[in-house]
Amino acid sequence: GQSLEQPSEVTAVEGAIVQINCTYQTSGFYGLSWYQQHDGGAPTFLSYNALDGLEETGRFSSFLSRSDSYGYLLLQELQMKDSASYFCAVRDRGNAGNMLTFGGGTRLMVKP
Amino acid sequence: DSGVTQTPKHLITATGQRVTLRCSPRSGDLSVYWYQQSLDQGLQFLIQYYNGEERAKGNILERFSAQQFPDLHSELNLSSLELGDSALYFCASSASATDVAQYFGPGTRLLVL
């Protein structure tokens, strides 16, 4: 089976940088995705890493180390609107389709 | 707005009943996914359909079933409902069966009393 671990809660101030870590255990591995979910809203796709290294998309970056079964989401120049839950998710080789297994989510609180 | 629509937004029903949740994917998307989100279980994959065929199956109970119709909309049927089935049910879609990004609808909040 698959399991993912991420911190349950992170707090940071506006304008700062925050890193949300995710470690995973899976029998096979295609890649690591990140989703954002605001309270009462739907998950929104942020990024995907299939290979080792850093992927940058505006203020958000995502990193993957396959050898360490570890990834992180980096949020820069934090804004109040970034307060949300962030989920890492893996798709592994065991699936014929596109099944995602999600971590428990990290609740990010951005303070003024 | 992701372009994925789900109806109804809210549903209140009693134990033992059966409900049907409906999802219309984004225009052009052939793949539909169903997820359940609850406080104790988190966000869990239920099932994936691609162009009318079941493609992947997750932790979906036998009391639950789904299908994707020729017009690509999908329905999730939940029967013999239990209190523990109360959750937020999301539908997502993607263009192909293996697209990295999945686009989630607004969800259906189910309350079983």
Tab-separated table of C-alpha atoms in Angstrom:
chain	number	residue	atom	x	y	z
A	1	GLY	CA	0.000	0.000	0.000
A	2	GLN	CA	0.868	3.642	0.052
A	3	SER	CA	1.297	6.073	2.927
A	4	LEU	CA	2.165	9.741	3.022
A	5	GLU	CA	3.212	11.894	5.949
A	6	GLN	CA	2.967	15.659	6.114
A	7	PRO	CA	2.715	18.073	9.050
A	8	SER	CA	-0.811	18.760	10.160
A	9	GLU	CA	-0.358	22.497	10.615
A	10	VAL	CA	2.076	25.268	9.725
A	11	THR	CA	1.908	28.948	10.633
A	12	ALA	CA	3.815	31.770	8.937
A	13	VAL	CA	3.613	35.522	8.520
A	14	GLU	CA	2.688	37.453	5.416
A	15	GLY	CA	5.642	37.952	3.082
A	16	ALA	CA	7.598	35.033	4.516
A	17	ILE	CA	8.635	31.728	2.944
A	18	VAL	CA	7.224	28.413	4.131
A	19	GLN	CA	8.092	24.842	3.252
A	20	ILE	CA	5.632	21.968	3.574
A	21	ASN	CA	7.277	18.565	3.636
A	22	CYS	CA	5.909	15.246	2.469
A	23	THR	CA	7.413	11.801	2.860
A	24	TYR	CA	5.892	8.788	1.190
A	25	GLN	CA	6.064	5.021	1.115
A	26	THR	CA	4.787	3.248	-1.950
A	27	SER	CA	5.373	0.006	-3.801
A	28	GLY	CA	5.952	1.895	-7.037
A	29	PHE	CA	6.122	5.549	-7.902
A	30	TYR	CA	5.131	7.731	-10.838
A	31	GLY	CA	5.259	11.135	-9.250
A	32	LEU	CA	4.221	13.517	-6.508
A	33	SER	CA	1.434	16.065	-6.897
A	34	TRP	CA	0.415	18.999	-4.738
A	35	TYR	CA	-3.113	20.343	-4.318
A	36	GLN	CA	-4.455	23.384	-2.490
A	37	GLN	CA	-7.839	23.426	-0.807
A	38	HIS	CA	-9.432	26.478	0.787
A	39	ASP	CA	-12.015	25.955	3.507
A	40	GLY	CA	-15.295	24.978	1.901
A	41	GLY	CA	-13.676	24.699	-1.505
A	42	ALA	CA	-12.455	22.027	-3.864
A	43	PRO	CA	-8.860	20.829	-4.221
A	44	THR	CA	-6.947	22.726	-6.893
A	45	PHE	CA	-3.939	21.288	-8.708
A	46	LEU	CA	-0.691	23.160	-7.987
A	47	SER	CA	2.236	21.127	-9.258
A	48	TYR	CA	3.658	17.735	-10.176
A	49	ASN	CA	7.143	16.246	-9.935
A	50	ALA	CA	8.067	13.007	-11.662
A	51	LEU	CA	11.825	13.537	-11.638
A	52	ASP	CA	14.246	14.705	-8.972
A	53	GLY	CA	14.650	18.425	-8.645
A	54	LEU	CA	12.794	21.667	-8.305
A	55	GLU	CA	9.805	22.791	-10.361
A	56	GLU	CA	8.906	26.464	-10.125
A	57	THR	CA	5.527	28.005	-10.878
A	58	GLY	CA	5.370	31.633	-9.846
A	59	ARG	CA	5.509	31.977	-6.073
A	60	PHE	CA	5.172	28.224	-5.613
A	61	SER	CA	7.911	25.638	-6.121
A	62	SER	CA	7.892	21.899	-5.597
A	63	PHE	CA	10.826	19.605	-5.009
A	64	LEU	CA	11.242	15.859	-5.258
A	65	SER	CA	13.933	13.431	-4.175
A	66	ARG	CA	12.994	9.937	-5.321
A	67	SER	CA	15.911	8.309	-3.503
A	68	ASP	CA	14.722	9.813	-0.210
A	69	SER	CA	10.991	9.321	-0.939
A	70	TYR	CA	10.603	12.953	-0.026
A	71	GLY	CA	9.209	16.099	-1.489
A	72	TYR	CA	8.233	19.569	-0.432
A	73	LEU	CA	6.142	22.513	-1.506
A	74	LEU	CA	7.754	25.923	-1.113
A	75	LEU	CA	5.565	28.993	-0.934
A	76	GLN	CA	7.289	32.368	-1.236
A	77	GLU	CA	6.082	35.898	-0.552
A	78	LEU	CA	3.202	34.532	1.431
A	79	GLN	CA	-0.153	36.264	1.074
A	80	MET	CA	-3.205	36.023	3.290
A	81	LYS	CA	-5.023	34.217	0.471
A	82	ASP	CA	-2.483	31.372	0.742
A	83	SER	CA	-4.147	30.298	3.997
A	84	ALA	CA	-5.492	26.901	3.017
A	85	SER	CA	-4.827	23.184	3.311
A	86	TYR	CA	-2.136	21.681	1.122
A	87	PHE	CA	-2.132	18.024	0.142
A	88	CYS	CA	0.617	15.930	-1.364
A	89	ALA	CA	-0.491	12.927	-3.417
A	90	VAL	CA	1.256	10.058	-5.153
A	91	ARG	CA	0.387	7.967	-8.165
A	92	ASP	CA	2.176	4.664	-8.140
A	93	ARG	CA	3.020	1.991	-10.697
A	94	GLY	CA	0.529	-0.427	-9.210
A	95	ASN	CA	-2.392	1.382	-10.770
A	96	ALA	CA	-3.583	0.824	-14.301
A	97	GLY	CA	-5.310	4.149	-14.158
A	98	ASN	CA	-4.648	7.427	-12.485
A	99	MET	CA	-5.449	6.784	-8.849
A	100	LEU	CA	-4.059	9.326	-6.419
A	101	THR	CA	-3.322	8.588	-2.780
A	102	PHE	CA	-3.439	11.761	-0.708
A	103	GLY	CA	-1.630	12.716	2.466
A	104	GLY	CA	-3.622	13.989	5.407
A	105	GLY	CA	-3.065	17.618	4.432
A	106	THR	CA	-1.190	20.526	5.997
A	107	ARG	CA	-3.217	23.465	7.200
A	108	LEU	CA	-1.299	26.667	6.498
A	109	MET	CA	-2.228	29.762	8.459
A	110	VAL	CA	-0.790	33.034	7.227
A	111	LYS	CA	-0.797	35.818	9.794
A	112	PRO	CA	-0.450	39.546	9.118
B	1	ASP	CA	-14.286	27.616	-11.377
B	2	SER	CA	-12.782	24.359	-12.680
B	3	GLY	CA	-15.524	23.706	-15.229
B	4	VAL	CA	-16.599	20.520	-13.453
B	5	THR	CA	-20.170	20.610	-12.202
B	6	GLN	CA	-21.743	18.494	-9.496
B	7	THR	CA	-25.314	18.184	-8.320
B	8	PRO	CA	-26.749	18.417	-5.802
B	9	LYS	CA	-24.603	20.686	-3.612
B	10	HIS	CA	-26.130	19.362	-0.426
B	11	LEU	CA	-28.023	16.198	0.369
B	12	ILE	CA	-29.626	15.155	3.628
B	13	THR	CA	-31.018	11.671	3.909
B	14	ALA	CA	-31.644	8.876	6.384
B	15	THR	CA	-29.809	5.675	7.111
B	16	GLY	CA	-30.696	2.832	4.798
B	17	GLN	CA	-31.589	5.122	1.914
B	18	ARG	CA	-30.060	5.366	-1.551
B	19	VAL	CA	-28.812	8.511	-3.263
B	20	THR	CA	-27.323	9.410	-6.631
B	21	LEU	CA	-24.684	12.070	-7.099
B	22	ARG	CA	-24.131	13.526	-10.534
B	23	CYS	CA	-21.040	14.954	-12.184
B	24	SER	CA	-20.382	16.632	-15.517
B	25	PRO	CA	-16.708	16.828	-16.471
B	26	ARG	CA	-14.971	19.780	-18.094
B	27	SER	CA	-15.688	20.117	-21.773
B	28	GLY	CA	-13.424	17.736	-23.666
B	29	ASP	CA	-12.349	15.691	-20.652
B	30	LEU	CA	-12.816	11.946	-21.040
B	31	SER	CA	-11.801	10.807	-17.567
B	32	VAL	CA	-13.862	11.176	-14.410
B	33	TYR	CA	-12.787	10.437	-10.855
B	34	TRP	CA	-14.753	10.181	-7.614
B	35	TYR	CA	-13.297	11.020	-4.205
B	36	GLN	CA	-14.675	10.970	-0.688
B	37	GLN	CA	-13.455	13.495	1.886
B	38	SER	CA	-14.207	13.041	5.568
B	39	LEU	CA	-12.579	14.282	8.748
B	40	ASP	CA	-11.382	10.863	9.855
B	41	GLN	CA	-10.414	9.343	6.484
B	42	GLY	CA	-9.163	12.402	4.649
B	43	LEU	CA	-9.380	12.595	0.859
B	44	GLN	CA	-9.818	9.095	-0.560
B	45	PHE	CA	-9.968	7.946	-4.158
B	46	LEU	CA	-13.023	5.857	-4.959
B	47	ILE	CA	-13.070	5.106	-8.677
B	48	GLN	CA	-11.993	6.339	-12.118
B	49	TYR	CA	-13.769	6.069	-15.457
B	50	TYR	CA	-12.296	6.801	-18.822
B	51	ASN	CA	-14.529	7.171	-21.868
B	52	GLY	CA	-17.218	5.041	-20.297
B	53	GLU	CA	-15.006	2.268	-18.976
B	54	GLU	CA	-13.845	1.677	-15.420
B	55	ARG	CA	-10.125	2.378	-15.278
B	56	ALA	CA	-9.066	2.251	-11.639
B	57	LYS	CA	-10.718	1.315	-8.394
B	58	GLY	CA	-9.811	2.459	-4.916
B	59	ASN	CA	-11.394	1.971	-1.523
B	60	ILE	CA	-14.947	1.962	-2.808
B	61	LEU	CA	-17.460	0.065	-0.728
B	62	GLU	CA	-19.613	-2.616	-2.334
B	63	ARG	CA	-22.651	-0.501	-1.418
B	64	PHE	CA	-21.318	2.190	-3.744
B	65	SER	CA	-21.318	2.020	-7.516
B	66	ALA	CA	-20.619	4.403	-10.339
B	67	GLN	CA	-20.911	4.667	-14.074
B	68	GLN	CA	-19.980	7.016	-16.879
B	69	PHE	CA	-22.511	7.581	-19.616
B	70	PRO	CA	-21.981	8.100	-23.370
B	71	ASP	CA	-22.245	11.864	-22.922
B	72	LEU	CA	-19.375	11.469	-20.388
B	73	HIS	CA	-21.293	12.581	-17.331
B	74	SER	CA	-20.953	10.282	-14.365
B	75	GLU	CA	-23.129	9.202	-11.485
B	76	LEU	CA	-22.116	7.817	-8.105
B	77	ASN	CA	-24.769	5.693	-6.434
B	78	LEU	CA	-24.618	5.202	-2.676
B	79	SER	CA	-26.993	2.651	-1.178
B	80	SER	CA	-27.890	1.282	2.259
B	81	LEU	CA	-26.480	4.489	3.647
B	82	GLU	CA	-24.853	4.527	7.063
B	83	LEU	CA	-24.012	7.428	9.366
B	84	GLY	CA	-20.351	6.998	8.464
B	85	ASP	CA	-21.063	7.740	4.812
B	86	SER	CA	-21.602	11.391	5.709
B	87	ALA	CA	-18.847	13.196	3.843
B	88	LEU	CA	-17.988	15.525	1.009
B	89	TYR	CA	-17.969	13.726	-2.333
B	90	PHE	CA	-15.869	15.252	-5.076
B	91	CYS	CA	-15.823	14.531	-8.740
B	92	ALA	CA	-12.748	15.418	-10.775
B	93	SER	CA	-11.936	15.184	-14.455
B	94	SER	CA	-8.963	15.143	-16.763
B	95	ALA	CA	-8.519	15.066	-20.519
B	96	SER	CA	-6.883	11.639	-20.690
B	97	ALA	CA	-6.704	8.598	-18.430
B	98	THR	CA	-3.267	9.511	-17.132
B	99	ASP	CA	-3.134	13.311	-17.036
B	100	VAL	CA	-1.146	14.662	-14.143
B	101	ALA	CA	-3.637	17.389	-13.239
B	102	GLN	CA	-7.128	16.532	-12.096
B	103	TYR	CA	-9.761	19.279	-11.965
B	104	PHE	CA	-12.162	19.017	-9.060
B	105	GLY	CA	-15.794	20.021	-8.939
B	106	PRO	CA	-17.335	21.899	-5.998
B	107	GLY	CA	-18.446	18.696	-4.302
B	108	THR	CA	-21.655	17.283	-2.871
B	109	ARG	CA	-22.003	17.411	0.878
B	110	LEU	CA	-23.893	14.334	2.084
B	111	LEU	CA	-25.366	14.137	5.549
B	112	VAL	CA	-26.854	10.839	6.660
B	113	LEU	CA	-29.092	11.109	9.719
